[in-house]
mmCIF file of C-alpha atoms in Angstrom:
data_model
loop_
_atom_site.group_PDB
_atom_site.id
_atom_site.type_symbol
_atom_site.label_atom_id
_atom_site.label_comp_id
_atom_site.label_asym_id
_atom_site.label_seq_id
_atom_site.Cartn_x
_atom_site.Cartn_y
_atom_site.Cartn_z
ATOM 1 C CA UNK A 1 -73.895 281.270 68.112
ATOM 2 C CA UNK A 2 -70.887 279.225 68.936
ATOM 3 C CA UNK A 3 -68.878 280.396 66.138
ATOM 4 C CA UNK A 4 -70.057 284.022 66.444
ATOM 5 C CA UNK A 5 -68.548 283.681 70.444
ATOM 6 C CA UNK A 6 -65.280 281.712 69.324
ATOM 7 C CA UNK A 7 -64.730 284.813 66.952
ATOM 8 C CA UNK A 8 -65.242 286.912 69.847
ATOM 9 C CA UNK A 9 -63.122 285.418 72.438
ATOM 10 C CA UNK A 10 -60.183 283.827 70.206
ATOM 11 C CA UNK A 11 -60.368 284.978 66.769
ATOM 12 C CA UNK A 12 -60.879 281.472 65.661
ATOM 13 C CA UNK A 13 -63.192 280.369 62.936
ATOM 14 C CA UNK A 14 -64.825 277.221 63.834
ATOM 15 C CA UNK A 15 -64.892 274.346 60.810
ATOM 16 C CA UNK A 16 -67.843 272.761 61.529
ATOM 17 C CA UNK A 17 -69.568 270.542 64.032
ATOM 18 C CA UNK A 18 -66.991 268.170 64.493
ATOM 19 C CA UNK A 19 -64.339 270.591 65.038
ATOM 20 C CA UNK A 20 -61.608 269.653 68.015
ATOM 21 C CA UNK A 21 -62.262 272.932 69.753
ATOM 22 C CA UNK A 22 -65.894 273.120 69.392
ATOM 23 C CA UNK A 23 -66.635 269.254 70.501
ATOM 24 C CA UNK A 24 -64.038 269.595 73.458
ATOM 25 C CA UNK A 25 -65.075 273.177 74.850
ATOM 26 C CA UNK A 26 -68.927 272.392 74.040
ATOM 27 C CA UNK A 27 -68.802 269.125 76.300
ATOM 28 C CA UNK A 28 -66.822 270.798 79.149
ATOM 29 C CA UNK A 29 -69.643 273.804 78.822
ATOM 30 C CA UNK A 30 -72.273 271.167 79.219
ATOM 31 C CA UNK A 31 -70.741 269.571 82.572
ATOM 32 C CA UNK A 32 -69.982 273.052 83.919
ATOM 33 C CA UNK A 33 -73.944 273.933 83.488
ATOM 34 C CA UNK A 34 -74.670 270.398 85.307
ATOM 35 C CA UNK A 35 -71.941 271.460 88.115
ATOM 36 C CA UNK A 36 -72.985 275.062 88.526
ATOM 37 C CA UNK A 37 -76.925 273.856 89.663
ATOM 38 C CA UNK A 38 -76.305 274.485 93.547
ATOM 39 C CA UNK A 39 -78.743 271.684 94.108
ATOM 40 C CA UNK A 40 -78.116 268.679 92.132
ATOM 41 C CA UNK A 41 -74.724 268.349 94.404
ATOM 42 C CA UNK A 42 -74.715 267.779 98.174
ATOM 43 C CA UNK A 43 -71.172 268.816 98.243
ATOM 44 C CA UNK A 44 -72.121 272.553 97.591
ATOM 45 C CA UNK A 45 -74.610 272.681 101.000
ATOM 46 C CA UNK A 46 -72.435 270.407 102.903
ATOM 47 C CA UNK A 47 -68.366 271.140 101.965
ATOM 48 C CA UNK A 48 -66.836 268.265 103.940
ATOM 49 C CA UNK A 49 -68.332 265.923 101.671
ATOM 50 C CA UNK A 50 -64.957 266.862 99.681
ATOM 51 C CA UNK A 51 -63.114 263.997 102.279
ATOM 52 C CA UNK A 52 -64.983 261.080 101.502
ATOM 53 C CA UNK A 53 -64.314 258.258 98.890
ATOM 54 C CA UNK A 54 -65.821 258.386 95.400
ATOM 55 C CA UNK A 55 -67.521 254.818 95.984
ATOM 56 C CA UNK A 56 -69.755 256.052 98.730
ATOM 57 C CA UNK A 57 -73.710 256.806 97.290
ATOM 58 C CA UNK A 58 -73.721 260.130 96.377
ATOM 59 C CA UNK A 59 -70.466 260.948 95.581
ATOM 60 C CA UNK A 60 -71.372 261.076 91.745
ATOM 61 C CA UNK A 61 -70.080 264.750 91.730
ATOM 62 C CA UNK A 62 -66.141 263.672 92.192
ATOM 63 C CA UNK A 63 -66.780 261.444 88.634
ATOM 64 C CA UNK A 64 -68.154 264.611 87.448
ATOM 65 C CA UNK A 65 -65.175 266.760 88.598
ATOM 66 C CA UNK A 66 -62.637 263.999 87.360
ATOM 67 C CA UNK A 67 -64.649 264.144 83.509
ATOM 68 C CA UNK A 68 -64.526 268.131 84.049
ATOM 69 C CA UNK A 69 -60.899 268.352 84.604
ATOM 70 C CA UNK A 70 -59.839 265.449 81.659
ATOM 71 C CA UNK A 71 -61.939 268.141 79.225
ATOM 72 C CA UNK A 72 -60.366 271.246 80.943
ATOM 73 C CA UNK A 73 -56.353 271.018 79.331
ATOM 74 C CA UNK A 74 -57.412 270.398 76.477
ATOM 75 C CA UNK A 75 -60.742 273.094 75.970
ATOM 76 C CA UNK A 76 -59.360 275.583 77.642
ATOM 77 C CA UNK A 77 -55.983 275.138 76.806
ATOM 78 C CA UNK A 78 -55.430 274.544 73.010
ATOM 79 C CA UNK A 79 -57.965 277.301 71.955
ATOM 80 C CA UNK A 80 -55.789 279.620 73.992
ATOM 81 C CA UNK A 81 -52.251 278.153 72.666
ATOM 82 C CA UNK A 82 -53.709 278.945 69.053
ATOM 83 C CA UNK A 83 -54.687 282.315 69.221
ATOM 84 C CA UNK A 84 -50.978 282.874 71.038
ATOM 85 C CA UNK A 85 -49.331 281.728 68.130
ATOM 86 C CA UNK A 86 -51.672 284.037 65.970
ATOM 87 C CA UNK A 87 -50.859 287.108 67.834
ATOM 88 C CA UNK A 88 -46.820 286.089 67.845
ATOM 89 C CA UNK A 89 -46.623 285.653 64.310
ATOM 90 C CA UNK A 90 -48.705 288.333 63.378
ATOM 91 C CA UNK A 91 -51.800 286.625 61.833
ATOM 92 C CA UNK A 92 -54.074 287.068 64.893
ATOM 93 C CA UNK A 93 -57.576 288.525 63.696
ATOM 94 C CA UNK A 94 -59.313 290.491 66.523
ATOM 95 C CA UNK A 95 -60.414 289.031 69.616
ATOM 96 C CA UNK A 96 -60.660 289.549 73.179
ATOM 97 C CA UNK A 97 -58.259 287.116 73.860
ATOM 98 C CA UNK A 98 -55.562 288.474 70.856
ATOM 99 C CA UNK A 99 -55.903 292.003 72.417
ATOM 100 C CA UNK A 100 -54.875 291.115 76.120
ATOM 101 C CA UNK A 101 -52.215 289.208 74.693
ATOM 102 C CA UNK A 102 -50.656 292.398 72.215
ATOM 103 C CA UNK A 103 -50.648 294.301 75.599
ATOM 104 C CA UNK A 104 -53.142 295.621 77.740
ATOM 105 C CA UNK A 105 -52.569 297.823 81.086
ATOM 106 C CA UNK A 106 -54.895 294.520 82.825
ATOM 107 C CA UNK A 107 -51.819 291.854 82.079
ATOM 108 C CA UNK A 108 -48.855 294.697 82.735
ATOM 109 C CA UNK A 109 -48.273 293.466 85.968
ATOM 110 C CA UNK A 110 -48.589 289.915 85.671
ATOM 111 C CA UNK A 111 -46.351 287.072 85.062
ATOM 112 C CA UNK A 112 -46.457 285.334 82.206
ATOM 113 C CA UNK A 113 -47.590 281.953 84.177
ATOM 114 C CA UNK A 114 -50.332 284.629 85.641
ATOM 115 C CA UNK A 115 -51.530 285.593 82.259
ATOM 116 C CA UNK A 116 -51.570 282.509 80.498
ATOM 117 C CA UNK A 117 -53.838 281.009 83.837
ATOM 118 C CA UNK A 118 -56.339 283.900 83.958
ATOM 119 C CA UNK A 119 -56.887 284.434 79.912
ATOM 120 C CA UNK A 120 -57.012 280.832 79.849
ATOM 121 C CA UNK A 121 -60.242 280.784 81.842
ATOM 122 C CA UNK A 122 -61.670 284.351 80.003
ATOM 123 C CA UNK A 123 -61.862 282.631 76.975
ATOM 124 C CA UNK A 124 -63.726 279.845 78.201
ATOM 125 C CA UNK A 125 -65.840 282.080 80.477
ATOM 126 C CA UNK A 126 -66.302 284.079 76.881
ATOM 127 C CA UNK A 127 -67.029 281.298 75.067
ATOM 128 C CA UNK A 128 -69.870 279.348 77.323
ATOM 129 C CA UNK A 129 -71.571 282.109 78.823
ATOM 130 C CA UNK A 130 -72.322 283.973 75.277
ATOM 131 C CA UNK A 131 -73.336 280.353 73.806
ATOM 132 C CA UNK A 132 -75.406 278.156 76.509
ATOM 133 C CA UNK A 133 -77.806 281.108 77.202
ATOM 134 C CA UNK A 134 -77.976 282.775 74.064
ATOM 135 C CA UNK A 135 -78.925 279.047 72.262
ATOM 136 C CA UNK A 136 -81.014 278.317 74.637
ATOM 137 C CA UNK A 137 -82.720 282.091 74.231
ATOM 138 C CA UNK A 138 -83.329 281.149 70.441
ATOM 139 C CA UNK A 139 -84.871 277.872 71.331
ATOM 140 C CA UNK A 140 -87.396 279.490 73.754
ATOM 141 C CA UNK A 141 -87.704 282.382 71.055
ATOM 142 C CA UNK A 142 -89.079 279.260 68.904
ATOM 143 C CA UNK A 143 -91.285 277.925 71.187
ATOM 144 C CA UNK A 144 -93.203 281.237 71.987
ATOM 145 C CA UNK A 145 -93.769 281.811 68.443
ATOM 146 C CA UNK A 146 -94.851 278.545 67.798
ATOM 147 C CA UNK A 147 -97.298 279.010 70.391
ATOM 148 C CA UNK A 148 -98.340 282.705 70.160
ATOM 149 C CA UNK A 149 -99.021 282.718 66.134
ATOM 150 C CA UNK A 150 -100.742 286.361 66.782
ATOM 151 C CA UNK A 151 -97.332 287.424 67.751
ATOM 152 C CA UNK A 152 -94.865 286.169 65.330
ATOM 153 C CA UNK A 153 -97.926 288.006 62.454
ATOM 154 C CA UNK A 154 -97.309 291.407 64.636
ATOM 155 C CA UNK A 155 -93.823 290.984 64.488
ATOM 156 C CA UNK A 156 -93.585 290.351 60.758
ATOM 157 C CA UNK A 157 -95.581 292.774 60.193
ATOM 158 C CA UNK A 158 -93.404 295.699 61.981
ATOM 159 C CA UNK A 159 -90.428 294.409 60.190
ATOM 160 C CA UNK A 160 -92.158 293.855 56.919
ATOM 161 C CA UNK A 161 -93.276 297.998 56.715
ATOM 162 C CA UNK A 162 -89.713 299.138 58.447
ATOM 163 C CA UNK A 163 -87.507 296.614 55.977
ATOM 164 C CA UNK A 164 -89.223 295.760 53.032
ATOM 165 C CA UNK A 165 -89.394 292.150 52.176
ATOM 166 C CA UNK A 166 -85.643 292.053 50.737
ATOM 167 C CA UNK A 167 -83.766 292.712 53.207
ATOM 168 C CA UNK A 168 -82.602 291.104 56.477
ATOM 169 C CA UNK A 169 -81.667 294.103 59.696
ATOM 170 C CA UNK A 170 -78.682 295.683 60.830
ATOM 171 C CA UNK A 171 -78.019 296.839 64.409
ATOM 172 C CA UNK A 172 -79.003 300.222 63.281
ATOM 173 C CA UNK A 173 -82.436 299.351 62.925
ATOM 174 C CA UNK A 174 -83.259 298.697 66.164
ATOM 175 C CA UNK A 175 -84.884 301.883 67.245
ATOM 176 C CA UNK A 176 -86.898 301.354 64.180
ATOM 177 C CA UNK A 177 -88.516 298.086 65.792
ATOM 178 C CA UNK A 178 -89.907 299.060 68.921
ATOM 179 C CA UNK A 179 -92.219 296.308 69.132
ATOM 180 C CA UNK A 180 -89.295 293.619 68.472
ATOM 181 C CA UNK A 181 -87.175 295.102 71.333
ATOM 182 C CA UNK A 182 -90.931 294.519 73.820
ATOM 183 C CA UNK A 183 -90.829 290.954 71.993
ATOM 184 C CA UNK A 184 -87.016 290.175 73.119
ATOM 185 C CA UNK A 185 -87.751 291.740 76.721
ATOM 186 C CA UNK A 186 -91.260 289.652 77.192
ATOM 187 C CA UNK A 187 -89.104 286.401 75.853
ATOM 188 C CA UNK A 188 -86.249 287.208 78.550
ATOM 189 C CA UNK A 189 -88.768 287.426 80.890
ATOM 190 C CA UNK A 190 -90.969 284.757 79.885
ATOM 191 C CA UNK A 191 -88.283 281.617 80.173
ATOM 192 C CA UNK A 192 -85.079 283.356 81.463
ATOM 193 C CA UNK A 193 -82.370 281.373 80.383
ATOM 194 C CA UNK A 194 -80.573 281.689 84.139
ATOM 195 C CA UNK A 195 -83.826 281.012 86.508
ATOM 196 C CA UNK A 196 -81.421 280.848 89.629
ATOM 197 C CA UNK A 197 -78.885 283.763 89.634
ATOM 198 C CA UNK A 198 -75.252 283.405 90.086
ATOM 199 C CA UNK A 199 -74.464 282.993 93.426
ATOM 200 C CA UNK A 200 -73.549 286.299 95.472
ATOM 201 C CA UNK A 201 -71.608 286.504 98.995
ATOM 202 C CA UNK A 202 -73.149 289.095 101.588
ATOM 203 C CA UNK A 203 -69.655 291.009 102.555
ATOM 204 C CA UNK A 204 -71.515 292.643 105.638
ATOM 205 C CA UNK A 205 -74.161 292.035 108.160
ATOM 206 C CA UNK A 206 -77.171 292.990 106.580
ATOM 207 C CA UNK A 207 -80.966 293.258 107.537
ATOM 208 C CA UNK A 208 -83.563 292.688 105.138
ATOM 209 C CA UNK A 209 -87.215 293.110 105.979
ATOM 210 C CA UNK A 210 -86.783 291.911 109.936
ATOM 211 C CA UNK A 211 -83.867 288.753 107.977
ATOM 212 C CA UNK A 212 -80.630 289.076 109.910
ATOM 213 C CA UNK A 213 -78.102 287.842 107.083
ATOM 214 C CA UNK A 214 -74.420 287.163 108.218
ATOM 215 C CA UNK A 215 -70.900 288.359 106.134
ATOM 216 C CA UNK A 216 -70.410 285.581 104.098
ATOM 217 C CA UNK A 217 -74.041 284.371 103.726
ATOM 218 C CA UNK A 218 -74.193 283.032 99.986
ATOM 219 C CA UNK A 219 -76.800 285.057 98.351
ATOM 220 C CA UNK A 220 -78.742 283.223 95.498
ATOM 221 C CA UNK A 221 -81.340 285.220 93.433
ATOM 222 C CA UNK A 222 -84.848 283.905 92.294
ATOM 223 C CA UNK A 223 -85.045 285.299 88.645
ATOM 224 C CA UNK A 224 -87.988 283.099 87.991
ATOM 225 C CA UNK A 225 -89.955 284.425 91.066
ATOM 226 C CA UNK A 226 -88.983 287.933 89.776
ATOM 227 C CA UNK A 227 -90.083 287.290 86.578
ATOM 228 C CA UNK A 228 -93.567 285.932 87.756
ATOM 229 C CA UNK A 229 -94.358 288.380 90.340
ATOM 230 C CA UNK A 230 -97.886 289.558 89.026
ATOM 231 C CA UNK A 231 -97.290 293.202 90.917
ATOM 232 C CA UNK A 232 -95.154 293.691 87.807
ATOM 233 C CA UNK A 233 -96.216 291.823 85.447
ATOM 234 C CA UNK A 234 -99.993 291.194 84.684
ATOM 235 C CA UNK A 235 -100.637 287.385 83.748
ATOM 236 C CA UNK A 236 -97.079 286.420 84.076
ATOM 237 C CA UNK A 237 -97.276 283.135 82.426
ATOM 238 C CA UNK A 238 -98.869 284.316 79.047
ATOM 239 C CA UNK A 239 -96.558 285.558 76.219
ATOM 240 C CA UNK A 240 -97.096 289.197 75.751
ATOM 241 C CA UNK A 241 -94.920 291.855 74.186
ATOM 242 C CA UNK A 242 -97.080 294.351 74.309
ATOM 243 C CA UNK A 243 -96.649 294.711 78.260
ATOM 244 C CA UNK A 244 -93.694 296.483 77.696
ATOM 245 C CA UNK A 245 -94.989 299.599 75.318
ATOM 246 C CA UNK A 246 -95.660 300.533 78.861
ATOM 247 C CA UNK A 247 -92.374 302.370 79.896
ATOM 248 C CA UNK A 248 -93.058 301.744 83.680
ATOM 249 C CA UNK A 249 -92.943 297.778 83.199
ATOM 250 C CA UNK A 250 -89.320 297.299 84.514
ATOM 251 C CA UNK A 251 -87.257 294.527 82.274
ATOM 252 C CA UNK A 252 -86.825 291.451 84.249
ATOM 253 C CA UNK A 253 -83.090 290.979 85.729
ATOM 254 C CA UNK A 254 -82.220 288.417 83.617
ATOM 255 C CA UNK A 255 -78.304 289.328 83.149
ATOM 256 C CA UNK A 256 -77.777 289.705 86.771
ATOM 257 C CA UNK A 257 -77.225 292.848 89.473
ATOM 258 C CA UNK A 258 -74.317 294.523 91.135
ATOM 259 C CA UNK A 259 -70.553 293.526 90.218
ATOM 260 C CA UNK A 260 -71.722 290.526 88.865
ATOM 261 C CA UNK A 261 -73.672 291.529 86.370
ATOM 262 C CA UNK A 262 -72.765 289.980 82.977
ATOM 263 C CA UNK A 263 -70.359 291.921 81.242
ATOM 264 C CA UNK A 264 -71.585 290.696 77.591
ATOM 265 C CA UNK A 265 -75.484 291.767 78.057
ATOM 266 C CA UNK A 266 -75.223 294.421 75.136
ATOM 267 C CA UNK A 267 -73.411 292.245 72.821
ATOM 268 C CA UNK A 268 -75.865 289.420 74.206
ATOM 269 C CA UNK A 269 -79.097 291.918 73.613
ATOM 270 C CA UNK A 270 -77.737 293.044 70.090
ATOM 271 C CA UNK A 271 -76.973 289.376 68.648
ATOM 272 C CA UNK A 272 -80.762 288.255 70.186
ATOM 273 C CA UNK A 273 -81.678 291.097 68.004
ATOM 274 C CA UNK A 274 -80.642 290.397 64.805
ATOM 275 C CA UNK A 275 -80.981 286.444 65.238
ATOM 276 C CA UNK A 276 -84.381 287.181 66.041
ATOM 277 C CA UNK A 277 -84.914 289.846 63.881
ATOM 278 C CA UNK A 278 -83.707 287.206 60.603
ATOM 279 C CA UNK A 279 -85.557 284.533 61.626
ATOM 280 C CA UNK A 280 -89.195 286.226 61.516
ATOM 281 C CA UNK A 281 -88.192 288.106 58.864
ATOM 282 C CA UNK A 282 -86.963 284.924 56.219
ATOM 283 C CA UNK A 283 -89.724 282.049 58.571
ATOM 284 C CA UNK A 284 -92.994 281.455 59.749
ATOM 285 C CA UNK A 285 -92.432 279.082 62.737
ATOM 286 C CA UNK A 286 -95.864 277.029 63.352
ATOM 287 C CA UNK A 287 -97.520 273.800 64.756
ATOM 288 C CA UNK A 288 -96.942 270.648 63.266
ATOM 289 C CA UNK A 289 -99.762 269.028 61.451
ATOM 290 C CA UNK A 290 -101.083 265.300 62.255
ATOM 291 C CA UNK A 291 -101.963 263.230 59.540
ATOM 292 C CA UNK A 292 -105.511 264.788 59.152
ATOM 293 C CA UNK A 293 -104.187 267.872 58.852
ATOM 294 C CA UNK A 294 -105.110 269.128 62.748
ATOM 295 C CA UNK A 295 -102.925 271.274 64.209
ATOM 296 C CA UNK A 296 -100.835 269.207 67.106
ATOM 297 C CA UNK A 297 -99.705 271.910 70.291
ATOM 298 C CA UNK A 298 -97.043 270.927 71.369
ATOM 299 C CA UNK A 299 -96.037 270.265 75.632
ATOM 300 C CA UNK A 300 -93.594 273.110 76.293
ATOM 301 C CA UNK A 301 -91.619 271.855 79.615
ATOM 302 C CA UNK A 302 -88.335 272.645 81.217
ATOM 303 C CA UNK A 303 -85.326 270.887 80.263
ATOM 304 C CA UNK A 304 -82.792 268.892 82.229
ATOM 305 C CA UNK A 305 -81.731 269.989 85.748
ATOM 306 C CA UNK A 306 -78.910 272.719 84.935
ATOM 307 C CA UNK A 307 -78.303 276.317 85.395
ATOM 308 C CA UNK A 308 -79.986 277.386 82.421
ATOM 309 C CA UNK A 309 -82.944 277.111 81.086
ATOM 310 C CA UNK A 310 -84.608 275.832 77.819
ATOM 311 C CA UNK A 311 -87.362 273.745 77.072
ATOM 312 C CA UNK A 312 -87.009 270.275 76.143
ATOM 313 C CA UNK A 313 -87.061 269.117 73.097
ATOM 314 C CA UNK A 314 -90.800 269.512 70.997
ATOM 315 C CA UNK A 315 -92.433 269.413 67.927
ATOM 316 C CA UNK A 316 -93.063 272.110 65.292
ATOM 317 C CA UNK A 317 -92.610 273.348 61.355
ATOM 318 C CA UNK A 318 -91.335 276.172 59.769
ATOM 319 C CA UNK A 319 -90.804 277.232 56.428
ATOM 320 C CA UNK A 320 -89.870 280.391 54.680
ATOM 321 C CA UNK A 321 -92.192 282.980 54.266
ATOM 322 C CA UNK A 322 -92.755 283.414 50.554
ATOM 323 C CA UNK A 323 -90.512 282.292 47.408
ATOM 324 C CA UNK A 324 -88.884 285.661 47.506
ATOM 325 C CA UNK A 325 -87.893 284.992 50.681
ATOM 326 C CA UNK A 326 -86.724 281.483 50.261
ATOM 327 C CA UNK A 327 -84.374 283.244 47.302
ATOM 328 C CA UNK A 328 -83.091 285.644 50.055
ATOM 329 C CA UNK A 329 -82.324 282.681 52.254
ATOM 330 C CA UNK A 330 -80.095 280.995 49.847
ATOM 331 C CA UNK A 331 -78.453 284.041 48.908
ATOM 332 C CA UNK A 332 -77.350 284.604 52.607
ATOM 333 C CA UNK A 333 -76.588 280.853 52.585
ATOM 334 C CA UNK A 334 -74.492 280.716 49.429
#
């Protein structure tokens, strides 16, 4: 997923795990995620906080700030600088990035200081909000399977009839996968990667249900609450797909509302699909085996403290499907 979203926003192909770009820009994602959780900093509920020395208790968050902006030139920078020099000497593949900077009616009007500043930051804001929660999707995408085996069979079984067993999907077989679409809805819905919304800013005086709320009041959505609220969703906390053949079952707001809605949820829906889509049709993802050959079920918890959400880290096997399979999977691999 990171290189897939470094294609996207730069052009750049990354070389491997220990790649400059990906190691810088992958740690500076990591603190942003830690920094954007409204509560694990009092500065964010009480601002003047901002005045007082780092050595007091509880100023942890200005060490945090300091690491963020050491990681900043560099991850936001360099990654940027490249694909500049692509696009100047004529070697730039497409990007987002590469297209702003061959001229766009966006940039027109801005100095070049401007430009650099603001594209600078889209590439970044490209980058870790395409990766973070789309990993993080994949991970929860394991654990349901692991623990809803009658689900991952249904699957497999839809995409064994629509694609044969030699093949792995395009985007143009989506509409051919109905039930795959209710599974990638259900596991949006089920552990949304961003529980706690962006935060919003009420630009009038509102009143909701008897709530006075003040211009300026930050606004901060529960995504988890909406995702649980049994008026919509029968037996929230079980795994089930199949709630969704039922076109009145709204899809849980997991990319956002209003103008801040994320910009990338097709690309982000399409590349779920066909990561998804590969997996169960090359694996079978199950429960590890104990020594006695009983079937160990794993604890599926939350992970760490940040924005998004993914479970920590748990137990399981997986294996491909069949030797024809396995064959497929090396070919892809080759």
């Amino acid at each position: 997923m990171s290189s897939t979203m470094f294609q996207l926003a730069y052009g750049y192909e990354l070389q491997g795990p220990e790649d400059p770009f990906f190691v810088q820009t992958r740690e500076l994602t990591h603190i942003a995620v830690v920094a954007a959780m409204y509560s694990n900093f009092f500065v964010n509920v009480f601002p003047a906080l901002v005045y007082l020395p780092a050595w007091l208790p509880g100023m942890g968050w200005k060490k945090t700030a300091l690491k963020y902006r050491a990681f900043k030139e560099y991850a936001l920078r360099k990654p940027y600088e490249w694909t500049k020099s692509q696009v100047a000497s004529g070697k730039a593949r497409p990007s987002i990035l590469g297209s702003f900077l061959k001229g766009h009616q966006l940039t027109s009007s801005m100095s070049q200081k401007e430009m650099d500043d603001k594209l600078e930051e889209v590439g970044f804001i490209i980058y870790a909000g395409g990766t973070d929660t789309s990993s993080n999707s994949l991970v929860s995408f394991v654990a349901a399977m692991v623990m809803n085996p009658h689900v991952q069979q249904k699957a497999q079984h839809e995409i064994d009839s629509v694609l044969g067993t030699g093949a792995l999907p395009e985007i143009s077989d989506k509409e051919r996968l109905p039930y795959i679409n209710c599974l990638i809805k259900e596991l949006l819905r089920w552990y949304p990667a961003l529980p706690i919304a962006l935060p919003h800013v009420c630009y009038a005086d509102d009143v909701y249900r008897g709530y006075e709320i003040k211009k300026g009041t930050t606004m901060i959505g529960n995504v988890w609450a909406i995702t649980r609220d049994e008026r919509e969703y029968k037996d929230p906390e079980v795994f089930n797909p199949d709630r969704y053949m039922d076109p009145s079952v709204p899809m849980a707001p997991v990319f956002g509302w209003g103008r801040r809605k994320c910009p990338g949820l097709h690309f982000a829906e399409d590349s779920l699909f066909l990561a998804i889509t590969s997996l169960l049709a090359t694996f079978t993802f199950s429960k590890r085996k104990g020594p006695n050959g009983e079937e160990i079920t794993p604890k599926i918890e939350p992970g760490p403290n940040v924005v998004t959400l993914s479970p920590k880290e748990f137990e399981f096997d997986f294996k491909p499907r069949s030797d024809e399979h396995r064959q497929l999977i090396l070919e892809i691999t080759d």
